[in-house]
């Protein structure tokens, strides 16, 4: 029996790609016979699209740290199932790293299940209520630290709290800043984001936009014009930018087409949107001014379709050492000035 248990643990370790010796047993390990503690594991919970190499850069970074990598699991249900399976095979983890895109408006790009909703506070609460999410065994994560490498997630304490509850983890953490992997001057660093907006395809140009940034961030010393026209790191510590779009869409069906409002132009659409509690609530949650969207309306039978789209300009300023050293700030997941830790 002793030999059989030993073989099961050894096979489990090999299957999970362990590269480091296991640490001494914790209280959980003592409570569960034959449990082995693996130092860490990294889930690359997405794949690169277009010229964005976030996931492949993160994979290379963690591989250089000697940390085992798991790819191909892009939903929270798949990750939970993997952790449960590892626990059943007598392997639990001290640290679990999850790499996933995220932003302040749309939540995490990681889904709850395949073809399911993105991870937000609302979608997680609904999934738990409807039993649409895997249940994790607390014995496998009760002493585990889970670190999310998801840009800006640390700003969303409510979502981080929901994730902690779902994983039943001892501790979860994420940075309010942007994670950058594969940088020109550091393989992993954090950057502070600054945001601007304009109606998609209706930009007034970099000079106008840089003036808006100066007005919105009067105490920030960044060359906004240079940052807005620079799409990647050009020199050490200097700010640069990228952009992406956020669409919104509603459909309203009327019993009679004569009851449908006549929305002749952008101003009429904005007036109607602002008077609708449903649409106003969405825009309030996004915290993006209504005039920063490009608005369109169309009619399909008795259905009125309202579409808006805004382009978000994100300027990233790398966080440097506070002691004046010509270096990027060291990324420590235990540093509460850099990470929200719950």
Tab-separated table of C-alpha atoms in Angstrom:
chain	number	residue	atom	x	y	z
A	1	UNK	CA	0.000	0.000	0.000
A	2	UNK	CA	2.845	2.344	0.769
A	3	UNK	CA	4.418	1.697	-2.624
A	4	UNK	CA	1.112	2.271	-4.419
A	5	UNK	CA	0.583	5.670	-2.774
A	6	UNK	CA	4.132	6.682	-3.608
A	7	UNK	CA	3.617	5.839	-7.270
A	8	UNK	CA	0.367	7.836	-7.439
A	9	UNK	CA	2.044	10.954	-6.026
A	10	UNK	CA	5.048	10.620	-8.328
A	11	UNK	CA	2.890	10.236	-11.440
A	12	UNK	CA	0.790	13.238	-10.387
A	13	UNK	CA	3.864	15.389	-9.972
A	14	UNK	CA	5.191	14.413	-13.391
A	15	UNK	CA	1.824	15.035	-15.066
A	16	UNK	CA	1.557	18.493	-13.511
A	17	UNK	CA	5.044	19.445	-14.665
A	18	UNK	CA	6.629	20.057	-11.265
A	19	UNK	CA	10.133	21.463	-11.600
A	20	UNK	CA	10.920	22.393	-8.000
A	21	UNK	CA	11.216	20.174	-4.924
A	22	UNK	CA	8.150	20.206	-2.723
A	23	UNK	CA	8.260	22.253	0.467
A	24	UNK	CA	7.640	20.824	3.906
A	25	UNK	CA	4.077	19.804	4.651
A	26	UNK	CA	1.633	22.457	5.851
A	27	UNK	CA	-1.247	21.948	8.267
A	28	UNK	CA	-3.461	20.976	5.337
A	29	UNK	CA	-0.944	18.385	4.197
A	30	UNK	CA	-0.763	16.933	7.698
A	31	UNK	CA	-4.537	16.651	7.759
A	32	UNK	CA	-4.580	14.831	4.385
A	33	UNK	CA	-2.203	11.840	4.230
A	34	UNK	CA	0.264	11.599	1.343
A	35	UNK	CA	-0.380	15.188	0.161
A	36	UNK	CA	2.523	16.872	-1.619
A	37	UNK	CA	2.822	20.649	-1.761
A	38	UNK	CA	3.909	22.117	-5.100
A	39	UNK	CA	5.422	25.585	-4.887
A	40	UNK	CA	3.516	27.156	-7.770
A	41	UNK	CA	1.653	26.738	-11.043
A	42	UNK	CA	0.781	29.228	-13.795
A	43	UNK	CA	-2.382	29.166	-15.896
A	44	UNK	CA	-2.063	31.041	-19.207
A	45	UNK	CA	-5.801	31.607	-19.540
A	46	UNK	CA	-5.968	33.022	-23.049
A	47	UNK	CA	-4.294	33.212	-26.429
A	48	UNK	CA	-2.702	36.027	-28.388
A	49	UNK	CA	-4.598	37.798	-31.143
A	50	UNK	CA	-3.265	40.117	-33.841
A	51	UNK	CA	0.054	41.693	-32.768
A	52	UNK	CA	-0.677	41.557	-29.018
A	53	UNK	CA	1.781	39.037	-27.516
A	54	UNK	CA	0.727	39.391	-23.867
A	55	UNK	CA	0.167	35.688	-23.239
A	56	UNK	CA	3.272	34.387	-25.015
A	57	UNK	CA	5.417	37.007	-23.252
A	58	UNK	CA	3.948	36.020	-19.879
A	59	UNK	CA	4.582	32.340	-20.627
A	60	UNK	CA	8.254	33.042	-21.433
A	61	UNK	CA	8.643	35.117	-18.257
A	62	UNK	CA	7.249	32.440	-15.946
A	63	UNK	CA	9.179	29.678	-17.702
A	64	UNK	CA	12.389	31.565	-16.932
A	65	UNK	CA	11.313	31.579	-13.269
A	66	UNK	CA	11.216	27.780	-13.434
A	67	UNK	CA	7.464	27.705	-12.852
A	68	UNK	CA	5.262	24.973	-14.404
A	69	UNK	CA	2.899	26.289	-17.074
A	70	UNK	CA	-0.594	25.131	-18.024
A	71	UNK	CA	-2.031	26.334	-21.341
A	72	UNK	CA	-5.333	25.707	-23.077
A	73	UNK	CA	-7.591	26.256	-20.055
A	74	UNK	CA	-9.392	29.526	-20.783
A	75	UNK	CA	-12.343	29.365	-18.350
A	76	UNK	CA	-12.647	29.507	-14.598
A	77	UNK	CA	-14.522	26.175	-14.618
A	78	UNK	CA	-11.619	24.451	-16.388
A	79	UNK	CA	-9.081	25.892	-13.936
A	80	UNK	CA	-11.156	24.847	-10.919
A	81	UNK	CA	-11.566	21.345	-12.376
A	82	UNK	CA	-7.774	21.136	-12.844
A	83	UNK	CA	-7.114	22.192	-9.231
A	84	UNK	CA	-9.681	19.691	-7.949
A	85	UNK	CA	-8.152	16.909	-10.046
A	86	UNK	CA	-4.678	17.761	-8.765
A	87	UNK	CA	-5.977	17.634	-5.194
A	88	UNK	CA	-7.572	14.257	-5.805
A	89	UNK	CA	-4.139	13.127	-6.986
A	90	UNK	CA	-2.593	14.357	-3.701
A	91	UNK	CA	-1.042	17.559	-5.119
A	92	UNK	CA	-1.940	21.061	-3.925
A	93	UNK	CA	-0.260	24.396	-4.677
A	94	UNK	CA	1.159	27.141	-2.471
A	95	UNK	CA	0.753	29.734	-5.245
A	96	UNK	CA	-1.539	29.763	-8.265
A	97	UNK	CA	-0.884	32.396	-10.938
A	98	UNK	CA	-3.621	33.194	-13.465
A	99	UNK	CA	-2.775	35.271	-16.557
A	100	UNK	CA	-5.789	36.857	-18.241
A	101	UNK	CA	-6.583	40.104	-20.023
A	102	UNK	CA	-8.817	42.481	-18.101
A	103	UNK	CA	-9.983	46.074	-18.169
A	104	UNK	CA	-11.966	48.391	-15.939
A	105	UNK	CA	-15.075	48.370	-18.166
A	106	UNK	CA	-15.603	44.841	-19.428
A	107	UNK	CA	-14.122	42.755	-16.609
A	108	UNK	CA	-11.809	39.826	-17.298
A	109	UNK	CA	-11.557	38.292	-20.750
A	110	UNK	CA	-11.558	34.847	-19.120
A	111	UNK	CA	-14.993	33.227	-19.308
A	112	UNK	CA	-16.882	31.319	-16.629
A	113	UNK	CA	-17.394	28.401	-19.006
A	114	UNK	CA	-16.816	27.763	-22.697
A	115	UNK	CA	-18.867	30.222	-24.777
A	116	UNK	CA	-20.084	31.751	-21.516
A	117	UNK	CA	-19.964	35.282	-20.129
A	118	UNK	CA	-16.834	37.235	-19.309
A	119	UNK	CA	-15.959	37.265	-15.619
A	120	UNK	CA	-17.542	40.234	-13.846
A	121	UNK	CA	-19.071	40.640	-10.386
A	122	UNK	CA	-22.532	40.261	-11.901
A	123	UNK	CA	-21.739	37.197	-14.023
A	124	UNK	CA	-19.957	35.435	-11.135
A	125	UNK	CA	-22.806	36.107	-8.714
A	126	UNK	CA	-25.303	34.803	-11.278
A	127	UNK	CA	-23.213	31.688	-12.006
A	128	UNK	CA	-22.962	30.849	-8.295
A	129	UNK	CA	-26.681	31.403	-7.785
A	130	UNK	CA	-27.593	29.196	-10.765
A	131	UNK	CA	-24.962	26.525	-9.962
A	132	UNK	CA	-23.249	27.174	-13.306
A	133	UNK	CA	-19.778	27.263	-11.813
A	134	UNK	CA	-17.559	24.450	-10.611
A	135	UNK	CA	-17.285	24.044	-6.840
A	136	UNK	CA	-13.753	23.879	-5.522
A	137	UNK	CA	-12.687	21.759	-2.568
A	138	UNK	CA	-11.571	24.140	0.194
A	139	UNK	CA	-8.988	21.618	1.389
A	140	UNK	CA	-7.082	22.180	-1.877
A	141	UNK	CA	-6.937	26.011	-1.731
A	142	UNK	CA	-7.444	26.900	1.936
A	143	UNK	CA	-3.724	27.677	2.320
A	144	UNK	CA	-3.156	28.849	-1.253
A	145	UNK	CA	-2.297	32.308	-2.562
A	146	UNK	CA	-3.872	33.101	-5.947
A	147	UNK	CA	-2.308	35.908	-7.973
A	148	UNK	CA	-4.179	37.309	-10.977
A	149	UNK	CA	-2.019	38.949	-13.636
A	150	UNK	CA	-4.919	40.916	-15.098
A	151	UNK	CA	-4.517	44.590	-15.912
A	152	UNK	CA	-6.332	46.858	-13.465
A	153	UNK	CA	-8.122	44.023	-11.648
A	154	UNK	CA	-6.747	45.290	-8.339
A	155	UNK	CA	-8.932	48.396	-8.743
A	156	UNK	CA	-12.016	46.176	-8.630
A	157	UNK	CA	-12.115	45.021	-5.010
A	158	UNK	CA	-15.658	43.675	-5.398
A	159	UNK	CA	-14.636	41.349	-8.243
A	160	UNK	CA	-11.485	40.273	-6.424
A	161	UNK	CA	-13.615	39.432	-3.382
A	162	UNK	CA	-15.958	37.328	-5.531
A	163	UNK	CA	-12.989	35.471	-7.006
A	164	UNK	CA	-11.623	34.770	-3.536
A	165	UNK	CA	-14.965	33.285	-2.515
A	166	UNK	CA	-15.220	31.172	-5.672
A	167	UNK	CA	-11.706	29.759	-5.232
A	168	UNK	CA	-12.086	29.494	-1.431
A	169	UNK	CA	-8.498	30.701	-1.289
A	170	UNK	CA	-6.488	31.838	1.700
A	171	UNK	CA	-5.417	34.950	-0.200
A	172	UNK	CA	-5.991	36.555	-3.598
A	173	UNK	CA	-4.167	39.500	-5.107
A	174	UNK	CA	-4.062	41.597	-8.264
A	175	UNK	CA	-2.494	44.893	-9.212
A	176	UNK	CA	-4.493	48.062	-9.925
A	177	UNK	CA	-1.795	48.803	-12.502
A	178	UNK	CA	-1.136	47.314	-15.916
A	179	UNK	CA	1.031	44.205	-16.154
A	180	UNK	CA	3.594	44.386	-18.941
A	181	UNK	CA	5.463	41.248	-19.959
A	182	UNK	CA	8.335	41.117	-22.415
A	183	UNK	CA	9.206	44.796	-22.096
A	184	UNK	CA	12.172	46.423	-23.748
A	185	UNK	CA	13.864	47.266	-20.431
A	186	UNK	CA	12.320	44.689	-18.076
A	187	UNK	CA	10.743	41.307	-18.654
A	188	UNK	CA	7.897	42.138	-16.268
A	189	UNK	CA	6.926	45.530	-14.893
A	190	UNK	CA	3.868	47.497	-13.834
A	191	UNK	CA	2.639	50.703	-15.446
A	192	UNK	CA	0.149	53.318	-14.293
A	193	UNK	CA	-2.676	53.928	-16.809
A	194	UNK	CA	-4.226	57.261	-17.800
A	195	UNK	CA	-7.373	57.328	-19.919
A	196	UNK	CA	-8.921	59.492	-22.599
A	197	UNK	CA	-11.854	58.897	-24.963
A	198	UNK	CA	-13.279	59.967	-28.294
A	199	UNK	CA	-16.161	58.833	-30.523
A	200	UNK	CA	-14.800	55.987	-32.642
A	201	UNK	CA	-13.554	57.150	-36.062
A	202	UNK	CA	-14.138	60.781	-35.060
A	203	UNK	CA	-10.799	61.701	-33.499
A	204	UNK	CA	-9.826	65.371	-33.593
A	205	UNK	CA	-6.153	64.473	-33.733
A	206	UNK	CA	-3.252	64.027	-31.278
A	207	UNK	CA	-2.810	67.731	-30.522
A	208	UNK	CA	-6.433	68.144	-29.438
A	209	UNK	CA	-6.404	64.872	-27.491
A	210	UNK	CA	-3.138	65.701	-25.714
A	211	UNK	CA	-4.677	68.990	-24.558
A	212	UNK	CA	-7.594	67.040	-23.068
A	213	UNK	CA	-5.135	64.814	-21.186
A	214	UNK	CA	-3.342	67.898	-19.826
A	215	UNK	CA	-6.650	69.276	-18.577
A	216	UNK	CA	-7.769	65.968	-17.076
A	217	UNK	CA	-4.413	65.274	-15.377
A	218	UNK	CA	-3.009	68.731	-14.537
A	219	UNK	CA	-0.549	67.426	-11.923
A	220	UNK	CA	0.917	64.626	-14.021
A	221	UNK	CA	4.191	65.425	-15.754
A	222	UNK	CA	3.955	63.474	-19.004
A	223	UNK	CA	4.607	64.657	-22.537
A	224	UNK	CA	1.093	63.702	-23.644
A	225	UNK	CA	1.566	64.449	-27.319
A	226	UNK	CA	4.622	62.198	-27.520
A	227	UNK	CA	2.910	59.488	-25.474
A	228	UNK	CA	-0.192	59.501	-27.683
A	229	UNK	CA	1.879	59.116	-30.836
A	230	UNK	CA	4.121	56.368	-29.398
A	231	UNK	CA	2.722	52.840	-29.546
A	232	UNK	CA	5.504	50.977	-27.723
A	233	UNK	CA	8.441	51.583	-25.415
A	234	UNK	CA	10.814	53.939	-27.169
A	235	UNK	CA	13.130	54.925	-24.322
A	236	UNK	CA	13.589	53.959	-20.685
A	237	UNK	CA	10.739	54.960	-18.393
A	238	UNK	CA	8.890	57.049	-20.989
A	239	UNK	CA	5.103	56.812	-21.360
A	240	UNK	CA	3.497	55.276	-24.428
A	241	UNK	CA	-0.068	54.416	-25.433
A	242	UNK	CA	-2.481	51.997	-27.032
A	243	UNK	CA	-6.171	52.165	-27.888
A	244	UNK	CA	-9.209	49.903	-28.032
A	245	UNK	CA	-12.949	50.235	-28.581
A	246	UNK	CA	-15.916	49.733	-26.253
A	247	UNK	CA	-19.276	49.136	-27.983
A	248	UNK	CA	-22.748	49.357	-26.431
A	249	UNK	CA	-25.993	48.265	-28.052
A	250	UNK	CA	-29.680	48.139	-27.152
A	251	UNK	CA	-32.824	46.964	-28.915
A	252	UNK	CA	-36.317	48.255	-28.104
A	253	UNK	CA	-39.445	46.674	-29.578
A	254	UNK	CA	-42.639	48.717	-29.859
A	255	UNK	CA	-46.196	47.455	-30.248
A	256	UNK	CA	-46.756	50.085	-32.887
A	257	UNK	CA	-44.090	51.584	-35.127
A	258	UNK	CA	-45.827	54.961	-34.753
A	259	UNK	CA	-44.787	54.935	-31.081
A	260	UNK	CA	-41.125	54.751	-32.056
A	261	UNK	CA	-39.146	57.975	-31.483
A	262	UNK	CA	-37.760	59.783	-34.522
A	263	UNK	CA	-34.037	60.110	-33.931
A	264	UNK	CA	-32.794	62.369	-36.677
A	265	UNK	CA	-29.230	63.001	-35.504
A	266	UNK	CA	-26.586	62.292	-32.857
A	267	UNK	CA	-27.980	64.891	-30.454
A	268	UNK	CA	-31.454	63.353	-30.604
A	269	UNK	CA	-30.019	59.906	-29.900
A	270	UNK	CA	-28.016	61.209	-26.932
A	271	UNK	CA	-31.105	62.924	-25.515
A	272	UNK	CA	-33.089	59.697	-25.785
A	273	UNK	CA	-30.263	57.599	-24.303
A	274	UNK	CA	-29.825	59.939	-21.343
A	275	UNK	CA	-33.564	59.798	-20.595
A	276	UNK	CA	-33.631	55.992	-20.583
A	277	UNK	CA	-32.927	54.573	-17.082
A	278	UNK	CA	-31.634	51.321	-18.579
A	279	UNK	CA	-29.117	52.979	-20.898
A	280	UNK	CA	-28.160	55.698	-18.435
A	281	UNK	CA	-27.340	53.006	-15.854
A	282	UNK	CA	-24.950	51.278	-18.257
A	283	UNK	CA	-23.172	54.511	-19.145
A	284	UNK	CA	-22.940	55.477	-15.470
A	285	UNK	CA	-21.268	52.136	-14.713
A	286	UNK	CA	-18.784	52.698	-17.540
A	287	UNK	CA	-18.005	56.228	-16.276
A	288	UNK	CA	-17.465	57.422	-19.853
A	289	UNK	CA	-19.198	60.661	-20.926
A	290	UNK	CA	-22.088	60.125	-23.335
A	291	UNK	CA	-20.613	62.579	-25.857
A	292	UNK	CA	-17.495	60.400	-26.156
A	293	UNK	CA	-19.496	57.744	-28.018
A	294	UNK	CA	-20.295	57.637	-31.710
A	295	UNK	CA	-24.048	57.094	-31.813
A	296	UNK	CA	-26.079	55.372	-34.541
A	297	UNK	CA	-29.704	54.271	-34.719
A	298	UNK	CA	-31.551	51.970	-37.104
A	299	UNK	CA	-35.010	50.455	-37.421
A	300	UNK	CA	-35.941	46.852	-38.138
A	301	UNK	CA	-39.718	46.522	-38.285
A	302	UNK	CA	-41.007	47.548	-34.877
A	303	UNK	CA	-37.545	47.321	-33.318
A	304	UNK	CA	-35.351	50.344	-32.660
A	305	UNK	CA	-31.634	49.583	-32.478
A	306	UNK	CA	-29.265	51.979	-30.702
A	307	UNK	CA	-25.522	51.508	-31.063
A	308	UNK	CA	-22.693	53.488	-29.493
A	309	UNK	CA	-18.938	53.041	-29.692
A	310	UNK	CA	-16.103	54.854	-27.968
A	311	UNK	CA	-12.362	54.579	-28.493
A	312	UNK	CA	-10.346	54.426	-25.291
A	313	UNK	CA	-6.847	55.911	-25.333
A	314	UNK	CA	-4.695	54.382	-22.610
A	315	UNK	CA	-1.379	56.035	-21.775
A	316	UNK	CA	0.947	53.791	-19.774
A	317	UNK	CA	3.670	55.226	-17.540
A	318	UNK	CA	6.120	52.592	-16.223
A	319	UNK	CA	6.460	52.658	-12.427
A	320	UNK	CA	10.051	53.450	-11.469
A	321	UNK	CA	11.962	52.887	-8.250
A	322	UNK	CA	11.055	55.546	-5.691
A	323	UNK	CA	14.641	55.933	-4.483
A	324	UNK	CA	15.662	57.707	-7.676
A	325	UNK	CA	17.475	54.695	-9.094
A	326	UNK	CA	17.351	54.433	-12.846
A	327	UNK	CA	15.370	51.173	-12.655
A	328	UNK	CA	11.813	49.936	-12.956
A	329	UNK	CA	10.064	49.127	-9.686
A	330	UNK	CA	10.598	45.500	-8.695
A	331	UNK	CA	7.389	43.514	-9.117
A	332	UNK	CA	6.656	41.866	-5.790
A	333	UNK	CA	3.207	40.320	-5.344
A	334	UNK	CA	3.575	40.852	-1.584
A	335	UNK	CA	4.006	44.636	-1.997
A	336	UNK	CA	0.728	46.255	-0.956
A	337	UNK	CA	1.694	49.494	-2.708
A	338	UNK	CA	1.601	47.568	-5.982
A	339	UNK	CA	-1.048	44.909	-5.323
A	340	UNK	CA	-4.505	44.729	-3.798
A	341	UNK	CA	-4.256	41.795	-1.393
A	342	UNK	CA	-7.347	40.238	0.161
